PDB file of C-alpha atoms in Angstrom:
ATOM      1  CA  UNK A   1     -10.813 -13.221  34.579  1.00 47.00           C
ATOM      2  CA  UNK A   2     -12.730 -14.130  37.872  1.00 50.00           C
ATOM      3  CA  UNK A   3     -10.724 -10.791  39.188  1.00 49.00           C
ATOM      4  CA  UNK A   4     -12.697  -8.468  37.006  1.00 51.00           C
ATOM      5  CA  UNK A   5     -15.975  -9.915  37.136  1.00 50.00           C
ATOM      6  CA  UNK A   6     -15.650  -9.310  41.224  1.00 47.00           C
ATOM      7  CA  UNK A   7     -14.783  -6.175  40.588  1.00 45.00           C
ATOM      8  CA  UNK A   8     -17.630  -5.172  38.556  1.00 46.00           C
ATOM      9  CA  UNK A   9     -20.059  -6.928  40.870  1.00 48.00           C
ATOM     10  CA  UNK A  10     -18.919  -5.100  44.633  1.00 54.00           C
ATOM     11  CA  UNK A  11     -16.190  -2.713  43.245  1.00 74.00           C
ATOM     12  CA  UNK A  12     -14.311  -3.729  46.646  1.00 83.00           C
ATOM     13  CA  UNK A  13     -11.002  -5.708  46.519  1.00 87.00           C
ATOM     14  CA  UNK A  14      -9.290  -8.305  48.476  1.00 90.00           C
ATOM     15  CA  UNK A  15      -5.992  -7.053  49.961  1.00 91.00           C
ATOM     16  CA  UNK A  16      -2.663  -7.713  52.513  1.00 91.00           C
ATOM     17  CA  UNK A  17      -1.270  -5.594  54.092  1.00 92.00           C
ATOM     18  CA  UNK A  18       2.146  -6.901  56.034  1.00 93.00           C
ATOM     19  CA  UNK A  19       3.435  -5.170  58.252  1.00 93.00           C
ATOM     20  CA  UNK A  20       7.127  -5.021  60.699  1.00 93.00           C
ATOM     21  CA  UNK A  21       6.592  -3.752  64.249  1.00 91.00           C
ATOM     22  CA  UNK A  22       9.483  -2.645  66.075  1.00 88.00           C
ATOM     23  CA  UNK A  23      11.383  -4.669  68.187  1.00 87.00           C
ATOM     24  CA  UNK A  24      11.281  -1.663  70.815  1.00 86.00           C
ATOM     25  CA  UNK A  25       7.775  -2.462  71.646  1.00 85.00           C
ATOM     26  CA  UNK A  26       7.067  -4.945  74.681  1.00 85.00           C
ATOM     27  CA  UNK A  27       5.933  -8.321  74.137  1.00 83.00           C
ATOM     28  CA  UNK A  28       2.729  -7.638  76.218  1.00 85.00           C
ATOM     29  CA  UNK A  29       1.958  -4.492  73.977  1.00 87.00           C
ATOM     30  CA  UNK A  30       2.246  -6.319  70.605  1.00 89.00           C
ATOM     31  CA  UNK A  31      -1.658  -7.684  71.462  1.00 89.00           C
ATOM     32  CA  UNK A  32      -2.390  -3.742  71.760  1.00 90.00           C
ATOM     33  CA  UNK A  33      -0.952  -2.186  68.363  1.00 89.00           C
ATOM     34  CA  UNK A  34      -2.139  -5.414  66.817  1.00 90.00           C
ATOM     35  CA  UNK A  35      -6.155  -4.872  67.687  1.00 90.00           C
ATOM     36  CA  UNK A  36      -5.306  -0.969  66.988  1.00 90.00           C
ATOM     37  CA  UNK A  37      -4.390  -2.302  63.094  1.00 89.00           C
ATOM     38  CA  UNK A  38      -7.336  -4.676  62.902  1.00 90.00           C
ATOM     39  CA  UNK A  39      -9.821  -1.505  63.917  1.00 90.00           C
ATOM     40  CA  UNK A  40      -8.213   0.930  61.791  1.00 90.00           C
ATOM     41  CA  UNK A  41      -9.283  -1.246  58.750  1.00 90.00           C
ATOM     42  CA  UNK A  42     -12.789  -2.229  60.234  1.00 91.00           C
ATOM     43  CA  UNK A  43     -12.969   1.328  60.580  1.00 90.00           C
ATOM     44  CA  UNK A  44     -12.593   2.280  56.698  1.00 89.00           C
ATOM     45  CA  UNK A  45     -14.799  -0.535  56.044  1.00 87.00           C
ATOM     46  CA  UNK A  46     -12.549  -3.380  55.803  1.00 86.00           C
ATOM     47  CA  UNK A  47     -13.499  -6.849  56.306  1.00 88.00           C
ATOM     48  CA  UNK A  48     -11.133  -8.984  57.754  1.00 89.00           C
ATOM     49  CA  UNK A  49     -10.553 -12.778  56.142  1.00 89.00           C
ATOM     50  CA  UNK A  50      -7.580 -14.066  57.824  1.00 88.00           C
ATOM     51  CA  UNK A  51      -4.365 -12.694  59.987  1.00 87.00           C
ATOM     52  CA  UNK A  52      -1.517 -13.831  61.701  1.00 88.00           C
ATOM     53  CA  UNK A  53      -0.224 -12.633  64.856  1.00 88.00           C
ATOM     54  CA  UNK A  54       3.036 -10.505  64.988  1.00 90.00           C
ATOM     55  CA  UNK A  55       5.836 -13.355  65.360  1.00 89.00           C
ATOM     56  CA  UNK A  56       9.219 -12.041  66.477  1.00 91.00           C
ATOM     57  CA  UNK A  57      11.583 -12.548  63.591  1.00 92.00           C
ATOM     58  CA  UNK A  58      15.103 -11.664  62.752  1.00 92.00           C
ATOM     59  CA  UNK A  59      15.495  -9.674  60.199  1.00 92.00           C
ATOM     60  CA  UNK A  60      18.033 -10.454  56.768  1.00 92.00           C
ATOM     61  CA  UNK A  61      19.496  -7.473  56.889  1.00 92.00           C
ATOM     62  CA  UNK A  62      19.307  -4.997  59.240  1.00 92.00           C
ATOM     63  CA  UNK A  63      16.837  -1.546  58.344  1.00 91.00           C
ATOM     64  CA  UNK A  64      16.764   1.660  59.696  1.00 90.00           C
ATOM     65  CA  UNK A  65      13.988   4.179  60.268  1.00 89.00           C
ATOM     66  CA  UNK A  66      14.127   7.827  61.580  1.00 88.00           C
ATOM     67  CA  UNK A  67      11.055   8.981  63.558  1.00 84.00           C
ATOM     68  CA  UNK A  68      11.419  12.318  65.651  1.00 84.00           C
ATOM     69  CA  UNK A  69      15.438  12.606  64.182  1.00 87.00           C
ATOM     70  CA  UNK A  70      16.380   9.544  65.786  1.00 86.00           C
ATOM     71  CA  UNK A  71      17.354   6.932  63.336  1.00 88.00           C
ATOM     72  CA  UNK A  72      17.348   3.853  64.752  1.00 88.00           C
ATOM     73  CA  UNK A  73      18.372   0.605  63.562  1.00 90.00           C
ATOM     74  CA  UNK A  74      16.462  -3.057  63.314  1.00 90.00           C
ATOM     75  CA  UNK A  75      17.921  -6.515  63.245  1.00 92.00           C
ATOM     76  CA  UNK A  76      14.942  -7.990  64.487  1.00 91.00           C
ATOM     77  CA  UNK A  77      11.016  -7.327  64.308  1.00 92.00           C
ATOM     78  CA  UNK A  78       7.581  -8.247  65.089  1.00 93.00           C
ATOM     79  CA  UNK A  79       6.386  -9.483  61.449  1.00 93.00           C
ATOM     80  CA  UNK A  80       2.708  -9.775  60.868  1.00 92.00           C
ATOM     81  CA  UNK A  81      -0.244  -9.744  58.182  1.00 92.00           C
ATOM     82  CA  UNK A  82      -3.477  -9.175  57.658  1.00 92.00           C
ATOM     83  CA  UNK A  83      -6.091 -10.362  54.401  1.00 92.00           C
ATOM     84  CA  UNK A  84      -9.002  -8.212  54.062  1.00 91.00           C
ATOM     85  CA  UNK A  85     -11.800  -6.909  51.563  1.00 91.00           C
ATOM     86  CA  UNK A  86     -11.880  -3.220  51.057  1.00 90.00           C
ATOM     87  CA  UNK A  87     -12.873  -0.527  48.745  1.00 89.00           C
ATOM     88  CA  UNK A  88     -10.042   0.217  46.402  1.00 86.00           C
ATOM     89  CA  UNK A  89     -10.712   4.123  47.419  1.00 88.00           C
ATOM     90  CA  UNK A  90     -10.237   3.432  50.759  1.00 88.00           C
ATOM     91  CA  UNK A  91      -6.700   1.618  50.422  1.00 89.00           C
ATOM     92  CA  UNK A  92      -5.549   5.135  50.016  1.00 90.00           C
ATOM     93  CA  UNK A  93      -6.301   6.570  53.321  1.00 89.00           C
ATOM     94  CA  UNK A  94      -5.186   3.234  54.809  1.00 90.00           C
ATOM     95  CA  UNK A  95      -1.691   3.891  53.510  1.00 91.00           C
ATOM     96  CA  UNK A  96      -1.362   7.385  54.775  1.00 90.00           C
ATOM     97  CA  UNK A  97      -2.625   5.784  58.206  1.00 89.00           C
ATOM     98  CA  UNK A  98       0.134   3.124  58.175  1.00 90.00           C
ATOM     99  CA  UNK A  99       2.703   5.647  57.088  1.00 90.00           C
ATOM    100  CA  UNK A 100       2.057   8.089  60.222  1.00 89.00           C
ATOM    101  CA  UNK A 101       2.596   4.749  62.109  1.00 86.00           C
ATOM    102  CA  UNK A 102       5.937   5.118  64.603  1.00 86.00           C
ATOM    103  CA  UNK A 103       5.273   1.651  65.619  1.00 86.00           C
ATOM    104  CA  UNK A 104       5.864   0.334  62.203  1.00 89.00           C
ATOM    105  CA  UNK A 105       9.016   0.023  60.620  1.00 91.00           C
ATOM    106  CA  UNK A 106       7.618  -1.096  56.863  1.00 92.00           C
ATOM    107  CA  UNK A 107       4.408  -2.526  55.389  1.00 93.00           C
ATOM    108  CA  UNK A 108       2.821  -3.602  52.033  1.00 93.00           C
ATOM    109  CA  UNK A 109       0.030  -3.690  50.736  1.00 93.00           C
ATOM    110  CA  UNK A 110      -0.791  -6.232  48.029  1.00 91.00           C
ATOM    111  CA  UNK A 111      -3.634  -7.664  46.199  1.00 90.00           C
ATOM    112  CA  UNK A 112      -4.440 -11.241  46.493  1.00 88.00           C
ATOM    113  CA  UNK A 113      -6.939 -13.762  46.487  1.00 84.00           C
ATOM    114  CA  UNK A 114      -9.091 -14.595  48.933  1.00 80.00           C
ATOM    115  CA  UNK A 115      -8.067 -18.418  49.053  1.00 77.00           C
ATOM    116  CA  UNK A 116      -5.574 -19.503  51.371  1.00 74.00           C
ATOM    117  CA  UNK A 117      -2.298 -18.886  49.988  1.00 69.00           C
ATOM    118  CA  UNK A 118      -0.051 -20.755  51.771  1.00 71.00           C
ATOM    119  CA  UNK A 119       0.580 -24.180  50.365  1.00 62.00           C
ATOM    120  CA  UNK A 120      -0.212 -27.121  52.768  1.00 58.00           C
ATOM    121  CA  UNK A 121       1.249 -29.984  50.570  1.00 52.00           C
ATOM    122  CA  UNK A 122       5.358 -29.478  50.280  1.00 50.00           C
ATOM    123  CA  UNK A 123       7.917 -31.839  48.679  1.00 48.00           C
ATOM    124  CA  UNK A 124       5.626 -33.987  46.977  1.00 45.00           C
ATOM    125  CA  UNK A 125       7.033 -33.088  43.095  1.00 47.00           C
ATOM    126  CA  UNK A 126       9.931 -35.224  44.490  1.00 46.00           C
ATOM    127  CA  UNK A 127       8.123 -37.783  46.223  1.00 44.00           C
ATOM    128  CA  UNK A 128       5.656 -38.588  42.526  1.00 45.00           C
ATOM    129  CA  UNK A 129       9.322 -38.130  40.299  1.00 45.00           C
ATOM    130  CA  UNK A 130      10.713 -40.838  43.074  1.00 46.00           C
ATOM    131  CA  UNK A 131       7.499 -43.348  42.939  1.00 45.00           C
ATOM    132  CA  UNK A 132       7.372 -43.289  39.097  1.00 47.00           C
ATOM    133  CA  UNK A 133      10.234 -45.700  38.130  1.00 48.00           C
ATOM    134  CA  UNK A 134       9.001 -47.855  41.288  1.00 46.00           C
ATOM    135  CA  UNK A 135       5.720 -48.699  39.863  1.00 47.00           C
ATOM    136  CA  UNK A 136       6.855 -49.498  35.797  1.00 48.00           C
ATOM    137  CA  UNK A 137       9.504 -52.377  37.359  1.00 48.00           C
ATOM    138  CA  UNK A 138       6.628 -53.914  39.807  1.00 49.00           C
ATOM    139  CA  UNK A 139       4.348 -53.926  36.369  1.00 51.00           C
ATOM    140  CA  UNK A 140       7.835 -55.216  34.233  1.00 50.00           C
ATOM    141  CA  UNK A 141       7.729 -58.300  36.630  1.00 52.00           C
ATOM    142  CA  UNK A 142       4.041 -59.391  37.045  1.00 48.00           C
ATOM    143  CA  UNK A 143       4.220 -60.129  33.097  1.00 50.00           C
ATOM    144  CA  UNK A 144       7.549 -61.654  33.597  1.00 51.00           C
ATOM    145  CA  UNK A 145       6.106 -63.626  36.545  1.00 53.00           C
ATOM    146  CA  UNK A 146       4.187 -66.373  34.334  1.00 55.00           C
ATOM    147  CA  UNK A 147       6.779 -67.184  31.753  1.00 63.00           C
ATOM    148  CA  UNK A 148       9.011 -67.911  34.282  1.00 75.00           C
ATOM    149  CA  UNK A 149       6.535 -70.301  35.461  1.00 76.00           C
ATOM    150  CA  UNK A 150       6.228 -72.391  33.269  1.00 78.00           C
ATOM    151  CA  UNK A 151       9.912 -72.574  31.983  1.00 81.00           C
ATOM    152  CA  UNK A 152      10.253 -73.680  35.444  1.00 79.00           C
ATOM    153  CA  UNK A 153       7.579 -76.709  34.649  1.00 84.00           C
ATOM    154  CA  UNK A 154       9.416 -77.316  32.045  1.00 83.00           C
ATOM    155  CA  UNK A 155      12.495 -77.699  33.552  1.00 83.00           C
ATOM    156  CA  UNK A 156      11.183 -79.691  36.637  1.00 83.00           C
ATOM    157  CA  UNK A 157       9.154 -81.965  33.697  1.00 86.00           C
ATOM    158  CA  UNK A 158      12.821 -82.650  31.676  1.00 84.00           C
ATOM    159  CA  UNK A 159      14.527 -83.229  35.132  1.00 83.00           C
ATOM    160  CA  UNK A 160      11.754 -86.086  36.038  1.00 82.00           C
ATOM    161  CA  UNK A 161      11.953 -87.445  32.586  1.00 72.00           C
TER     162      UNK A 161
ATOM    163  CA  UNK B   1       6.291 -33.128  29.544  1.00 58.00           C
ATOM    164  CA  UNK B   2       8.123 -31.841  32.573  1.00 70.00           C
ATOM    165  CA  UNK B   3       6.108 -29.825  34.159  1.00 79.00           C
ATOM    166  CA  UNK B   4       6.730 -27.057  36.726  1.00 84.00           C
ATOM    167  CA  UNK B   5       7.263 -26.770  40.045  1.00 86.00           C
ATOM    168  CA  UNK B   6       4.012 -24.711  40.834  1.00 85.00           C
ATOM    169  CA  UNK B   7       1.484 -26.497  38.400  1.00 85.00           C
ATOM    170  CA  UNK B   8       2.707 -29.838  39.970  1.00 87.00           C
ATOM    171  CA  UNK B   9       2.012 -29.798  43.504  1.00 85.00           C
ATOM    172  CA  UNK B  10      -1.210 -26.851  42.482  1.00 83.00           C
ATOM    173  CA  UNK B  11       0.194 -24.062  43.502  1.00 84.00           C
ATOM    174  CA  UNK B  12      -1.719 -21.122  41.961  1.00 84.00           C
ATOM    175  CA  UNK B  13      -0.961 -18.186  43.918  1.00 87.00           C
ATOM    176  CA  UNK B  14       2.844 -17.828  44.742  1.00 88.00           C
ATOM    177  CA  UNK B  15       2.797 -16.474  48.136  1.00 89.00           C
ATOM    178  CA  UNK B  16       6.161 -13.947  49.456  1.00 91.00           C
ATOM    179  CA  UNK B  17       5.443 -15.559  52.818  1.00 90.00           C
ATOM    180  CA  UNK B  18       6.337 -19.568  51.769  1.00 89.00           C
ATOM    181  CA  UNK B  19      10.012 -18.525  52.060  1.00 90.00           C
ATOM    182  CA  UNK B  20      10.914 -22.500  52.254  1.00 90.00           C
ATOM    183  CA  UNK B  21       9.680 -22.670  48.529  1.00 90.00           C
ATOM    184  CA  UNK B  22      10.975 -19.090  47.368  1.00 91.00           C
ATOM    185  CA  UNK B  23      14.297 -20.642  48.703  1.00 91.00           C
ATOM    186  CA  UNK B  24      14.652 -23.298  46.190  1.00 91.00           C
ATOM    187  CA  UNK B  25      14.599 -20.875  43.514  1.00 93.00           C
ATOM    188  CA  UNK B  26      17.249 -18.921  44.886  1.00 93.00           C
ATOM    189  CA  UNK B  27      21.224 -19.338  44.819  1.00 92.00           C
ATOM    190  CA  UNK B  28      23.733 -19.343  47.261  1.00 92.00           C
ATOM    191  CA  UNK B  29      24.371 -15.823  46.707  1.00 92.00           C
ATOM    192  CA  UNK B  30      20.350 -15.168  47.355  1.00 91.00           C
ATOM    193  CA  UNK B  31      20.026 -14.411  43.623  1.00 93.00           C
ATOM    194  CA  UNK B  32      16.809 -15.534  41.992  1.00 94.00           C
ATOM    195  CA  UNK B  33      17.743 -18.973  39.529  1.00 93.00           C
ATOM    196  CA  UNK B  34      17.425 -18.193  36.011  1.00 93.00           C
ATOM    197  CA  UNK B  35      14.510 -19.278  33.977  1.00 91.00           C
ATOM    198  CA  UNK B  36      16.587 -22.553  32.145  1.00 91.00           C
ATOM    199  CA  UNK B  37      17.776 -23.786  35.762  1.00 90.00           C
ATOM    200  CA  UNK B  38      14.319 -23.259  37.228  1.00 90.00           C
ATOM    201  CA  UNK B  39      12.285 -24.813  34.356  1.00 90.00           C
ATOM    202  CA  UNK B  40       9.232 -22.581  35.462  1.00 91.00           C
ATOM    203  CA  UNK B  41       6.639 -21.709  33.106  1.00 91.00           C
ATOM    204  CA  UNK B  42       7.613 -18.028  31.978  1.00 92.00           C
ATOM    205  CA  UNK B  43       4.182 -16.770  34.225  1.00 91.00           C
ATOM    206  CA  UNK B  44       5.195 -18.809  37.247  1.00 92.00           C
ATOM    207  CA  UNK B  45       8.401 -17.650  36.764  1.00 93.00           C
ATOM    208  CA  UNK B  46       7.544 -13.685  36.791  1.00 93.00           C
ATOM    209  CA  UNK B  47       4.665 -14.164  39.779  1.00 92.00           C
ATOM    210  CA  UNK B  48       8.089 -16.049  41.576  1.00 93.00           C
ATOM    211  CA  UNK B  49      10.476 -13.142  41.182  1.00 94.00           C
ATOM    212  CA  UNK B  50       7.350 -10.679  41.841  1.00 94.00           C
ATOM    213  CA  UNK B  51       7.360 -13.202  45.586  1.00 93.00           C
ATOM    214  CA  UNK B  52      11.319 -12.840  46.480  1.00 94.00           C
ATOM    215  CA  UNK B  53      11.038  -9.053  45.892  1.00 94.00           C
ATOM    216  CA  UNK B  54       8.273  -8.660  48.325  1.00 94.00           C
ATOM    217  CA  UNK B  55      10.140 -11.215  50.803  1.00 94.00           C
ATOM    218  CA  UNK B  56      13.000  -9.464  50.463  1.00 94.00           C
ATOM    219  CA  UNK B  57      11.326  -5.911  51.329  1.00 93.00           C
ATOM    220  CA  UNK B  58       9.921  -7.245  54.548  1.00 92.00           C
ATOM    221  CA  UNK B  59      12.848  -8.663  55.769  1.00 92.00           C
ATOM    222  CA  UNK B  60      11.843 -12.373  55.140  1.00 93.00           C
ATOM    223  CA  UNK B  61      14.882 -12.954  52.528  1.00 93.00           C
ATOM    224  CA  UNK B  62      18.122 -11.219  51.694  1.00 93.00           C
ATOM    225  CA  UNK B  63      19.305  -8.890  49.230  1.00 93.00           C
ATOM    226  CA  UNK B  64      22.397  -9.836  49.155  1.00 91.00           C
ATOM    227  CA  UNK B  65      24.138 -13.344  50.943  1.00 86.00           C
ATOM    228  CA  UNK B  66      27.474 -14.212  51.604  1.00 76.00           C
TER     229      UNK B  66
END
């Protein structure tokens, strides 16, 4: 619902576009095609919310791409992202952009939100499901507790006697 | 009422990056649990399997495992 109203109100969107950079580029150029992506979508009138710099990762399973008849194959890239606000008209010219690309071996472009999406907390459904049996036996003894009490006295009153 | 993984620890946006929690749903084989073993909510559930396939496209998780 909030979706809609936003796009009513600017008629821009909030997108990601990830992106694989070939493991054939230098470390020290990675900086380079990186601030080329981030201008090409300031250029079409992007806005930029948040990004990550292109990590090396291995890849889980390899891919190929041809550029210039050479196909060559990946078992490792630079993997990267980028969350931005842009016109949904010019997403369009952004894609056939990214698909000239050589450096790139894939990308995607999805619609999100503009909230972080990555979930800080982890593990704590198991932690809650673990406390909850804890907490009913601590209340099971505090009213135990006093009745024991005082068939203690009791006892300790029968003993003197 | 058990509720699901997502609404419990207020996850509202299943993210194809968070491949620690996309593994959990998956099985040995890298196959996406079914709905019974997962006990998602049938939207979680269908924004989860939307997640792998992305992860899977850029590389992040397998097709197919061994």
């Amino acid at each position: 619902m909030e979706e809609t109203n936003e796009n009513v109100e600017a008629s821009s969107r909030i997108y990601e576009v990830a992106y694989l950079l070939s493991s054939n580029i230098s470390e020290e150029e990675i900086p380079v095609v990186y601030g080329n992506l981030k201008d090409l979508i300031i250029n079409l009138g992007g806005e930029i919310i948040s990004d990550e710099m292109p990590k090396m990762i291995p890849l889980s399973y390899t891919m190929t791409k041809v550029v210039q008849n050479i196909r060559s194959k990946f078992t490792s890239a630079f993997f990267g992202w980028v969350k931005f606000e842009m016109k949904s008209e010019k997403v369009l010219e952004l894609k056939k952009k990214l698909d000239l690309d050589p450096n790139l071996i894939r990308f995607l472009i999805l619609k999100t939100v503009k909230e972080n999406t990555i979930a800080a907390k982890r593990f704590v459904y198991r932690d809650s499901k673990r406390k909850m049996p804890i907490i009913k036996k601590e209340d099971q003894n505090e009213t135990s507790l006093p009745i024991d009490k005082e068939e203690i006295d009791k006892e300790i009153d029968a003993m003197v006697a | 009422m058990k509720q699901d993984y997502f609404s419990a620890n207020n996850i509202k946006y299943i993210d194809y990056k968070d491949i620690d929690i996309l593994k959990r749903f998956l099985n040995p084989n890298g196959k996406i649990m079914s709905h019974k073993r997962t006990g998602l909510t049938a939207k979680n559930q269908r924004a989860l399997a939307l997640a792998v396939k992305n992860a899977r496209f850029m590389g992040l998780l397998p097709f197919v495992a061994r």
